[in-house]
XYZ file of C-alpha atoms in Angstrom:
697
model
C 0.567 -0.123 0.379
C 1.139 3.649 -1.303
C 0.935 5.889 1.544
C 0.651 9.591 1.044
C 4.170 11.660 1.248
C 3.390 14.820 3.528
C 5.401 18.482 3.634
C 5.949 20.368 6.519
C 5.477 24.213 7.121
C 5.934 26.625 8.843
C 2.697 27.462 11.237
C 1.438 28.886 14.968
C 3.195 28.740 17.798
C -0.298 28.410 19.948
C -2.040 26.433 20.898
C 0.266 23.768 21.630
C -0.194 20.214 20.667
C -1.638 18.178 17.532
C -4.430 20.879 16.062
C -6.493 19.765 13.340
C -7.672 22.994 11.517
C -10.061 21.836 8.156
C -7.422 21.584 6.329
C -4.968 19.971 7.877
C -3.034 19.816 12.002
C -0.700 22.927 13.284
C 2.132 20.537 15.817
C 3.376 23.354 18.295
C 6.184 21.553 21.500
C 7.527 22.980 23.885
C 11.516 22.071 24.808
C 13.964 25.291 25.638
C 16.802 23.139 25.114
C 16.906 20.625 22.596
C 18.236 21.678 19.248
C 15.383 19.984 17.009
C 11.866 18.947 16.920
C 10.585 16.369 15.206
C 6.993 14.812 14.759
C 7.357 11.482 12.950
C 4.238 9.803 11.082
C 3.144 5.896 12.037
C 0.809 4.066 9.510
C -3.504 3.133 9.996
C -2.301 0.145 12.680
C 0.911 2.041 13.864
C 3.280 -0.193 13.066
C 5.415 1.776 10.493
C 7.022 5.155 10.816
C 6.370 6.437 7.127
C 7.592 10.317 7.105
C 9.737 11.825 9.833
C 9.503 15.619 9.500
C 11.369 18.257 11.606
C 9.648 20.824 13.248
C 10.780 23.668 10.671
C 9.366 27.495 12.904
C 11.161 27.280 16.806
C 9.552 31.663 18.027
C 11.270 31.176 21.720
C 10.552 27.505 23.438
C 8.573 26.536 21.346
C 8.958 24.312 18.459
C 5.861 24.192 15.392
C 5.071 23.801 12.094
C 2.564 23.200 9.749
C 1.014 19.389 8.001
C -1.603 20.429 5.610
C -3.456 17.282 4.485
C -3.429 15.875 7.275
C -6.464 14.296 9.235
C -7.752 13.214 12.885
C -6.655 9.907 13.513
C -3.114 10.390 12.713
C -0.331 8.329 14.310
C 2.277 10.632 15.786
C 4.928 10.739 18.131
C 8.039 13.198 18.727
C 11.614 12.706 18.100
C 14.290 15.221 20.073
C 17.987 16.086 19.112
C 19.406 17.565 21.760
C 23.091 17.000 24.607
C 22.712 14.188 26.363
C 24.421 15.222 29.866
C 23.004 14.474 32.277
C 26.064 15.905 35.352
C 24.362 19.022 33.953
C 20.034 17.807 33.469
C 19.934 17.049 29.701
C 18.679 13.790 29.061
C 18.105 13.684 24.677
C 17.825 11.304 22.985
C 16.305 10.825 19.853
C 16.868 7.046 19.644
C 13.966 6.771 21.554
C 10.304 7.989 20.968
C 8.136 10.593 23.067
C 4.325 10.981 23.123
C 2.968 14.630 23.183
C 2.624 15.738 26.541
C -0.606 17.447 24.939
C -1.856 14.569 23.000
C -5.379 13.662 23.854
C -5.586 10.320 22.633
C -2.951 8.118 22.998
C -3.313 3.803 21.269
C -2.551 1.928 24.326
C 0.682 1.916 27.495
C 4.108 1.072 26.840
C 5.149 -2.616 26.590
C 8.156 -2.708 29.436
C 12.126 -3.096 27.533
C 14.959 -1.794 27.528
C 14.553 0.078 24.503
C 12.714 2.271 27.018
C 15.810 3.320 29.159
C 17.742 6.250 28.087
C 20.811 4.938 29.094
C 22.488 0.809 29.238
C 20.651 -0.823 30.923
C 23.396 -3.569 32.809
C 26.308 -0.372 32.173
C 28.886 0.519 34.392
C 28.180 3.986 33.888
C 24.289 3.404 34.565
C 22.433 6.687 33.610
C 25.003 8.356 31.977
C 25.535 5.831 29.249
C 23.928 6.202 25.934
C 21.065 3.883 24.540
C 20.600 3.568 20.593
C 18.173 1.231 20.219
C 14.603 2.637 19.139
C 12.220 2.143 21.553
C 8.695 2.699 19.105
C 8.133 -0.779 18.826
C 7.673 -0.662 22.810
C 5.897 2.390 22.617
C 1.698 3.669 22.034
C 0.929 6.549 19.514
C -0.628 9.653 19.993
C -3.891 9.907 18.042
C -5.007 13.658 16.143
C -7.697 14.237 17.288
C -10.688 16.650 17.221
C -12.211 16.889 20.727
C -14.768 18.574 19.175
C -18.300 17.150 21.267
C -21.468 18.160 20.648
C -23.403 19.162 23.568
C -26.756 20.085 23.208
C -28.534 21.035 26.116
C -25.351 19.782 29.526
C -25.858 21.933 32.101
C -23.117 21.398 34.977
C -25.290 20.596 37.925
C -23.163 23.629 39.700
C -23.759 21.728 43.535
C -23.358 24.504 45.965
C -20.419 23.141 48.575
C -22.885 22.697 50.959
C -25.115 20.627 49.207
C -22.474 18.018 47.545
C -22.044 14.530 49.050
C -18.762 12.957 47.427
C -18.506 8.923 46.111
C -15.172 8.304 44.847
C -14.999 5.927 42.983
C -12.814 3.927 40.680
C -13.295 3.526 36.930
C -13.075 0.132 36.736
C -14.160 -1.240 40.274
C -17.797 0.333 40.069
C -18.857 -1.405 37.202
C -17.303 -4.490 37.260
C -18.749 -7.523 38.861
C -22.119 -5.617 38.094
C -24.071 -7.681 36.911
C -26.848 -5.624 34.787
C -24.079 -2.535 33.735
C -22.184 -2.602 29.554
C -19.602 -2.378 28.889
C -18.855 -2.482 32.534
C -15.497 -1.233 33.367
C -15.319 1.942 31.468
C -16.386 4.774 31.322
C -19.785 4.388 29.752
C -20.286 1.892 32.577
C -20.304 4.948 34.667
C -23.611 6.313 33.492
C -25.797 3.147 32.074
C -28.661 3.285 33.431
C -28.631 1.145 36.799
C -26.101 3.502 37.906
C -27.686 7.029 37.397
C -30.286 4.832 39.347
C -28.095 4.163 41.822
C -27.004 7.404 42.503
C -29.897 8.745 42.432
C -31.010 5.789 45.590
C -27.765 7.141 47.624
C -28.610 10.711 47.057
C -24.691 11.901 46.280
C -24.152 14.972 44.813
C -20.426 14.359 42.742
C -18.661 10.845 41.530
C -14.645 11.648 41.942
C -13.344 9.567 40.196
C -10.165 8.118 40.677
C -7.215 8.913 37.846
C -8.864 8.558 34.540
C -4.942 10.965 33.308
C -3.659 7.875 30.902
C -1.266 6.434 33.554
C 1.723 3.451 33.199
C 1.853 -0.129 34.909
C 5.663 0.230 36.814
C 8.208 -2.213 35.848
C 8.484 -3.488 39.060
C 4.776 -4.061 38.939
C 4.396 -5.610 35.675
C 6.911 -7.932 36.815
C 5.123 -10.050 39.581
C 2.100 -10.185 37.507
C 0.687 -6.797 38.955
C -0.778 -3.636 37.567
C -1.142 0.061 39.202
C -4.219 -0.122 39.535
C -5.264 3.351 40.759
C -3.707 5.187 38.588
C -1.622 7.776 40.221
C 1.354 7.430 37.539
C 0.314 9.888 35.011
C 1.946 9.391 31.414
C -0.535 11.714 29.416
C -2.203 15.098 31.093
C -4.393 15.469 28.057
C -5.793 12.127 26.911
C -8.079 9.594 28.811
C -5.984 6.431 29.643
C -7.227 3.255 27.309
C -8.190 0.721 29.802
C -11.016 3.203 29.812
C -11.768 3.845 26.613
C -14.546 -0.023 24.822
C -13.918 1.240 21.267
C -11.275 3.758 21.644
C -13.361 7.880 21.350
C -12.719 10.362 23.496
C -16.575 11.192 22.941
C -17.560 8.227 25.148
C -16.096 10.653 28.798
C -17.606 12.747 26.761
C -20.712 11.161 26.693
C -20.390 10.187 30.335
C -20.463 13.322 32.048
C -23.320 14.420 30.169
C -25.377 11.616 30.805
C -24.655 11.554 34.705
C -24.516 16.467 34.222
C -28.612 15.026 33.154
C -29.220 12.880 36.154
C -27.920 15.831 38.161
C -24.086 14.487 39.644
C -20.836 16.734 38.571
C -17.556 14.548 37.887
C -14.731 15.555 39.687
C -11.364 14.386 38.876
C -8.904 13.236 40.746
C -5.707 14.488 39.064
C -1.952 14.356 38.509
C 0.563 17.225 38.589
C 2.704 16.332 40.664
C 4.903 13.733 39.170
C 5.138 11.376 35.717
C 5.391 8.304 35.605
C 8.887 8.817 34.417
C 10.635 7.244 38.346
C 13.973 9.277 38.721
C 17.556 9.557 37.416
C 17.268 5.191 35.803
C 13.431 5.441 34.926
C 12.116 6.021 30.928
C 12.627 7.803 29.010
C 8.613 7.905 27.144
C 8.435 11.745 26.741
C 9.021 15.016 29.039
C 12.033 13.704 30.163
C 13.116 13.317 26.486
C 12.453 16.765 25.406
C 13.735 18.795 27.929
C 14.689 17.174 31.075
C 15.977 19.885 33.047
C 12.890 22.517 32.890
C 10.322 19.712 33.240
C 11.663 18.259 37.027
C 12.578 19.697 39.749
C 16.123 18.501 40.097
C 18.935 19.120 43.588
C 22.312 20.710 42.809
C 24.151 17.626 41.215
C 21.238 17.847 38.396
C 21.543 14.165 37.331
C 19.901 13.571 39.826
C 16.339 14.640 41.251
C 14.176 16.119 43.813
C 11.766 13.821 45.525
C 9.432 15.770 47.355
C 6.745 12.892 46.464
C 8.271 9.075 47.576
C 8.280 8.365 43.669
C 11.329 9.049 41.775
C 10.914 12.718 41.118
C 8.798 15.946 41.402
C 7.276 18.019 38.155
C 9.177 21.733 38.485
C 6.311 23.937 38.445
C 8.266 26.986 38.625
C 9.086 27.060 34.727
C 6.522 28.456 33.371
C 5.451 26.272 30.493
C 5.716 24.295 32.812
C 2.589 25.738 34.471
C 1.078 25.668 31.604
C 1.077 22.480 30.681
C -0.928 21.862 34.357
C -3.405 25.093 33.219
C -3.759 23.955 29.950
C -5.105 21.064 30.928
C -7.599 21.554 34.092
C -8.736 24.413 31.324
C -9.400 21.276 28.837
C -10.708 19.047 31.263
C -13.542 22.161 32.433
C -13.997 23.010 28.642
C -13.492 20.507 27.027
C -15.031 17.607 28.790
C -16.805 19.818 31.189
C -15.556 18.608 34.183
C -16.853 19.782 37.589
C -13.955 19.734 39.925
C -10.618 18.724 40.785
C -8.966 16.929 43.935
C -5.153 17.529 43.379
C -2.987 14.555 44.417
C -0.504 15.469 46.826
C -0.592 18.761 46.153
C 0.964 20.825 48.632
C 4.114 19.803 46.473
C 2.103 21.994 43.958
C 3.331 24.321 45.957
C 6.975 23.972 46.963
C 8.991 26.661 46.180
C 13.227 26.965 47.028
C 11.853 27.733 50.125
C 8.987 25.247 50.963
C 5.637 24.974 51.088
C 4.865 28.607 49.928
C 0.292 29.403 49.560
C 1.538 31.995 47.675
C 3.319 30.472 45.451
C 2.412 30.473 41.545
C 0.510 27.513 41.334
C -1.433 28.744 43.099
C -1.803 32.301 41.785
C -2.400 31.663 39.178
C -5.915 28.696 39.779
C -7.247 32.154 41.924
C -6.780 34.467 39.021
C -8.528 32.038 36.318
C -11.892 32.868 35.632
C -12.362 30.115 34.217
C -10.712 26.893 37.102
C -12.223 29.852 40.223
C -15.989 27.848 38.915
C -15.362 24.966 39.851
C -14.267 22.826 42.696
C -11.796 22.972 43.969
C -9.934 19.904 46.314
C -5.856 19.494 47.751
C -5.006 16.807 49.143
C -2.565 18.382 51.286
C 0.700 16.848 52.004
C 3.973 14.797 50.926
C 6.547 13.436 51.821
C 8.885 15.752 51.064
C 9.850 18.255 54.249
C 6.979 20.303 55.689
C 4.879 19.253 53.823
C 1.367 18.024 56.252
C 0.177 21.624 55.090
C -3.688 20.700 56.559
C -5.683 24.009 56.520
C -2.665 26.050 55.352
C -4.282 26.237 51.369
C -5.883 29.368 50.567
C -9.295 30.186 49.230
C -11.239 28.689 47.054
C -9.130 25.193 47.808
C -11.442 23.198 49.815
C -8.800 20.236 51.628
C -9.119 15.779 53.111
C -9.843 16.382 56.055
C -7.058 13.199 57.396
C -7.307 14.419 60.948
C -11.907 13.700 61.076
C -11.171 10.765 59.637
C -8.267 9.829 62.854
C -9.759 10.984 65.266
C -13.438 9.389 64.386
C -11.822 6.459 63.926
C -10.483 6.573 67.325
C -13.522 7.974 68.898
C -15.713 4.654 68.519
C -13.307 2.923 69.447
C -13.398 4.128 72.887
C -9.330 5.507 72.835
C -9.047 7.688 75.871
C -9.939 11.715 75.788
C -10.863 11.692 72.832
C -14.526 13.296 72.778
C -13.425 16.637 72.139
C -11.528 16.038 69.364
C -14.560 15.222 67.814
C -16.611 17.790 69.624
C -14.020 19.897 66.896
C -14.404 17.663 63.788
C -18.819 17.290 64.476
C -18.615 21.503 63.958
C -16.817 20.849 60.236
C -12.568 21.687 62.690
C -12.505 25.377 63.492
C -8.811 25.000 64.819
C -8.257 24.414 61.468
C -10.214 25.565 58.771
C -11.772 29.215 60.391
C -9.170 31.719 59.051
C -8.493 34.170 55.949
C -12.781 33.580 54.703
C -12.792 29.940 55.391
C -16.265 28.253 55.202
C -16.783 25.400 57.557
C -16.748 23.432 53.727
C -13.454 24.159 53.304
C -13.233 20.546 55.737
C -13.905 17.583 52.854
C -14.551 15.249 55.845
C -13.987 11.549 54.400
C -13.948 7.859 56.959
C -12.123 6.121 54.361
C -10.858 6.918 50.632
C -9.545 4.001 48.455
C -5.875 4.581 50.445
C -6.439 2.661 53.417
C -8.911 -0.369 54.920
C -12.294 0.383 53.369
C -15.012 0.878 56.072
C -15.569 -3.075 56.937
C -11.906 -3.152 56.894
C -11.986 -0.451 59.898
C -13.774 -2.658 61.704
C -12.542 -5.997 60.507
C -9.333 -6.416 61.416
C -6.361 -4.619 63.245
C -3.637 -5.090 61.391
C -3.137 -4.559 57.607
C -2.926 -7.491 55.402
C -0.899 -6.828 52.135
C 0.522 -9.230 51.207
C -0.561 -9.895 47.648
C 0.756 -6.640 46.716
C 4.525 -8.597 46.805
C 6.096 -6.183 49.707
C 5.730 -8.634 52.009
C 3.471 -6.458 54.111
C 5.770 -3.574 54.544
C 3.520 -1.916 52.251
C 1.036 0.943 53.582
C 0.020 2.624 57.080
C 0.554 0.133 60.452
C -1.339 2.571 62.203
C -5.190 3.028 61.092
C -7.292 3.354 64.531
C -8.547 -0.059 63.519
C -11.125 -2.117 65.864
C -11.916 -6.070 64.931
C -13.518 -6.920 67.972
C -11.899 -9.673 68.697
C -11.650 -11.810 65.885
C -8.910 -11.215 63.207
C -10.793 -11.002 59.406
C -14.842 -12.860 58.509
C -16.830 -14.105 60.972
C -19.939 -16.594 61.353
C -20.295 -14.651 65.662
C -23.494 -13.049 65.286
C -22.251 -11.021 68.161
C -19.266 -9.790 66.544
C -21.376 -9.186 63.428
C -23.738 -6.677 65.246
C -20.847 -4.448 67.177
C -19.129 -4.367 63.658
C -22.815 -2.838 61.987
C -23.786 -0.733 65.076
C -19.801 0.558 64.319
C -19.808 1.545 60.612
C -23.215 2.553 61.585
C -22.350 5.460 63.773
C -19.002 5.979 62.002
C -20.753 5.957 58.755
C -23.762 8.969 60.998
C -20.648 11.219 61.980
C -20.047 11.355 58.264
C -23.025 12.046 57.811
C -24.136 14.750 60.488
C -21.432 16.954 60.549
C -20.266 20.576 59.602
C -17.757 20.499 56.373
C -18.539 18.256 53.395
C -18.809 15.236 53.787
C -16.722 12.346 51.256
C -17.887 8.033 51.101
C -15.597 6.185 49.937
C -17.182 4.080 46.598
C -18.889 0.449 48.792
C -18.640 1.560 52.280
C -22.590 2.249 51.599
C -22.018 -2.106 50.430
C -20.644 -3.484 52.987
C -16.991 -4.121 50.207
C -13.849 -5.699 52.003
C -10.626 -5.697 50.965
C -9.862 -8.362 53.254
C -7.434 -6.105 55.461
C -5.720 -4.434 52.335
C -5.329 -0.664 52.755
C -3.498 -0.168 50.085
C -4.369 -2.637 47.052
C -2.604 0.577 44.800
C -1.823 -3.381 42.323
C -4.968 -4.872 43.025
C -6.311 -4.811 39.690
C -8.953 -7.750 40.604
C -11.759 -8.561 42.910
C -9.993 -8.021 45.988
C -10.896 -3.526 44.404
C -13.910 -4.586 42.486
C -17.549 -3.909 44.205
C -18.708 -7.491 44.290
C -22.918 -6.305 43.987
C -24.168 -9.775 44.499
C -22.594 -9.633 48.404
C -24.386 -6.424 48.707
C -25.522 -5.466 51.598
C -29.113 -3.514 51.109
C -29.628 -2.928 54.621
C -26.471 -0.730 55.271
C -26.870 0.957 51.880
C -30.766 2.181 52.444
C -29.538 3.566 55.984
C -26.081 5.230 54.303
C -29.369 6.607 51.668
C -30.906 7.978 54.951
C -28.807 9.969 56.527
C -27.606 11.396 52.783
C -31.255 12.078 52.493
C -31.288 13.542 56.419
C -28.541 15.770 55.945
C -30.221 17.034 53.121
C -33.673 17.886 54.677
C -31.418 19.490 57.043
C -29.499 23.408 56.801
C -28.727 23.364 59.850
C -26.132 20.485 59.500
C -24.895 21.725 56.596
C -24.040 25.568 57.300
C -20.857 27.622 55.817
C -20.376 29.605 58.468
C -18.662 27.269 61.182
C -20.455 27.287 64.966
C -18.562 28.779 67.646
C -21.485 29.287 70.391
C -22.239 32.669 69.362
C -25.702 34.934 69.645
C -27.361 34.984 66.962
C -28.890 38.503 65.234
C -31.863 36.555 65.255
C -32.797 35.677 68.776
C -29.812 36.553 70.947
C -29.475 32.703 71.311
C -26.260 30.863 70.876
C -25.925 28.617 68.110
C -23.653 25.564 69.456
C -23.998 24.753 72.967
C -22.512 21.249 74.986
C -24.478 19.016 77.364
C -23.726 16.214 79.911
C -25.777 13.527 80.054
C -27.590 14.364 83.047
C -28.639 17.502 80.492
C -26.231 20.446 82.279
C -23.457 22.506 80.625
C -19.984 20.728 80.127
C -17.599 22.254 82.184
C -13.637 22.568 81.358
C -13.024 20.070 83.327
C -15.809 17.483 81.767
C -13.994 17.663 78.579
C -10.913 16.861 80.359
C -11.903 13.657 81.431
C -9.810 10.944 78.969
C -12.496 8.372 80.479
C -15.376 10.466 78.810
C -17.052 8.642 75.771
C -20.558 11.230 75.318
C -20.455 13.577 72.910
C -23.577 14.781 73.375
C -24.523 18.805 71.175
C -27.042 20.527 70.331
C -26.943 23.196 66.781
C -29.164 26.294 65.754
C -28.688 27.897 62.353
C -25.160 30.296 62.908
C -25.027 33.898 63.950
C -26.321 36.112 60.041
C -27.203 32.781 59.009
C -31.061 33.429 57.011
C -33.928 31.258 59.042
C -34.948 28.239 58.573
C -38.688 26.924 58.803
C -40.064 27.435 61.733
C -40.495 23.627 61.981
C -36.865 22.799 62.658
C -35.028 25.577 64.548
C -32.582 23.174 66.545
C -30.823 19.902 66.266
C -29.460 17.498 69.468
C -26.547 15.136 67.972
C -25.955 12.537 71.527
C -22.605 10.005 70.262
C -22.153 7.427 72.107
C -18.713 5.403 72.476
C -19.730 3.880 75.464
C -22.152 1.919 77.393
C -25.806 2.422 77.233
C -26.446 5.774 78.716
C -29.652 7.119 80.170
C -29.095 11.182 78.401
C -31.666 14.082 79.985
C -33.018 16.537 76.749
C -32.749 19.795 76.569
C -36.058 21.602 77.583
C -37.549 22.368 74.389
C -39.480 25.507 73.911
C -43.511 26.081 74.509
C -45.124 24.627 71.707
C -42.166 22.498 70.292
C -40.830 19.017 71.560
C -38.049 16.697 70.910
C -38.505 14.684 67.745
C -35.892 11.186 67.284
C -35.238 10.899 63.800
C -32.135 8.527 63.581
C -31.206 5.992 66.119
C -28.027 3.679 64.541
C -28.431 1.282 67.804
C -32.165 0.241 65.905
C -31.881 1.679 62.495
C -35.324 0.644 61.567
C -36.734 2.641 63.496
C -38.949 6.096 62.814
C -39.313 9.427 64.150
C -41.346 9.339 67.013
C -41.669 12.760 69.024
C -40.268 12.067 72.801
C -42.880 13.362 75.764
C -39.656 12.655 78.244
C -37.206 14.386 79.445
C -34.519 11.826 79.321
C -34.361 8.769 77.136
C -31.595 5.696 76.923
C -28.649 5.903 74.125
C -27.433 2.658 72.979
C -23.642 1.632 73.433
C -22.074 2.511 70.116
C -24.528 4.595 68.852
C -25.893 8.301 67.373
C -29.243 9.785 68.109
C -30.544 12.614 66.429
C -33.293 14.584 68.437
C -34.786 17.254 65.946
C -36.944 20.125 66.811
C -39.970 20.656 65.607
C -43.902 22.181 66.367
C -45.633 20.679 68.404
C -48.891 19.179 67.311
């Protein structure tokens, strides 16, 4: 078959990447230190390299050229010429086929082979050696795409953060074992009718997807017949991972978003801009390293080696304007072209690192805060990394929200019965003000969680005392060792009805604590169904039933109870206030907005709070100062969190013509709401009760 010969001419330096304009394709690639840049065109099956076209123009540090007649669907990649001097930070090697950082689609993932390395494996000079083998046979191809999509009347839900309930899920794991979803394990599968019906029944408002950017399975995992299931090794920041595309079309992602939007659900992406999959100096040359290692990565003073604040071998250099531009272009692409509604930034502390340490005024945060597109979507930080001073909970600028691991740990420890945890729980119930009540930040800045993808599932929190990560092939050394969990006297599954009842009661109390706290709740997909990972608290490499949700074994009773709690939260605005509650007088009626009570009905004193044996927290919440009056049927809520044994609790005296209605009792989850005629009630052990002040009949 004869293939056309293409000519290249001067084009435009912007936009970066491969852009189809109706007549041909403009290529633009950033490299500050290259001496030449080539575009490689491949046959329709991707196997044969047909042409190498040297980009003829350079404007500053952008190399570009235009190829008339080229169409969407064309396979391509890059080769970069320049010095190979690892000792000064340069690792150019034109023998290595490179992926375009702006590629909108990839045909697959690299096949592990020594030829992927820029240096000779086994050489005494290690990474200072130079490998001349062509890596093309082992590399995927970039694909020219026209990302235009007929969105019709797509309207992002723009759910206020105060009304949001986030559902953290894995694209494949959520649907792979669902009996009525096809194509399972894909973007399209997430938005099938059975899933949309389920989301509606559960009551969530947003799905937060683990990384969907194209990613790599690490070589050490590949050699152990494992895979990078979670996806935190980004290969391309614009391309959806081909493993989640059933027919290889990026429009499948757009169709998913459109269907979820139509159902009133937002889509939030977990994004990894802190590092790439190329690792340290001994890693492969796949894209960024070969295009301009010195610009893309943060290097130590000896530029042969990488700064590793991420624990993955490298750190992206967001201090470089063109690297920052790539990240910003990527974020805007996913909002404007793919219509996503927000982002959760992995190891976000790294994105704020400068030569002087973490800076909330770093270039990345300033760029985000002035951007008219990105300030309209939800922005969530994972507020830590493994570098020095990397734990920054509460230290991010508005409009960022933050994952709150102290909420997770505090709730687990309170319900486990650890001494002296009542004051901490009180702080978590009211939005973690100690961390977030500054700089005008709202209580919703705290993204509350009791579990996440990284760690035990909720069922495992009450089933295992220790981690069981042997399947990861690291002799159980990986993963957190302190999980603040409790197996109720038996490690793992059991048929003992007392242990089962104790575990179920603890789970109901913990999920209730999550949904009744001020802040923004995040639920790990599968927790509401009783999903277990058999004690694996670091299932990043388990692309199998360990991580996949088993819908056939779902705990439907617990799911119904979780849905009831979400519905209760939605129906009671007192539980989702943006203003922090600080026992201040309301401007409306002069009464305070927050009361802490002892079980005998007396106000809590300092000596009560410092009692290490305190196992019960009783709180009355009202609307915050200056907040508009809610319906007269909800002037206050009284909640009891009892981690001890059965306890009698005296209710606050209700105003005239009002009484308390016992609305939630996790000890008897199926009990209907009922007015309370007595002044004292018995609160069951290991349970949460909620009373709503309503007009008396």
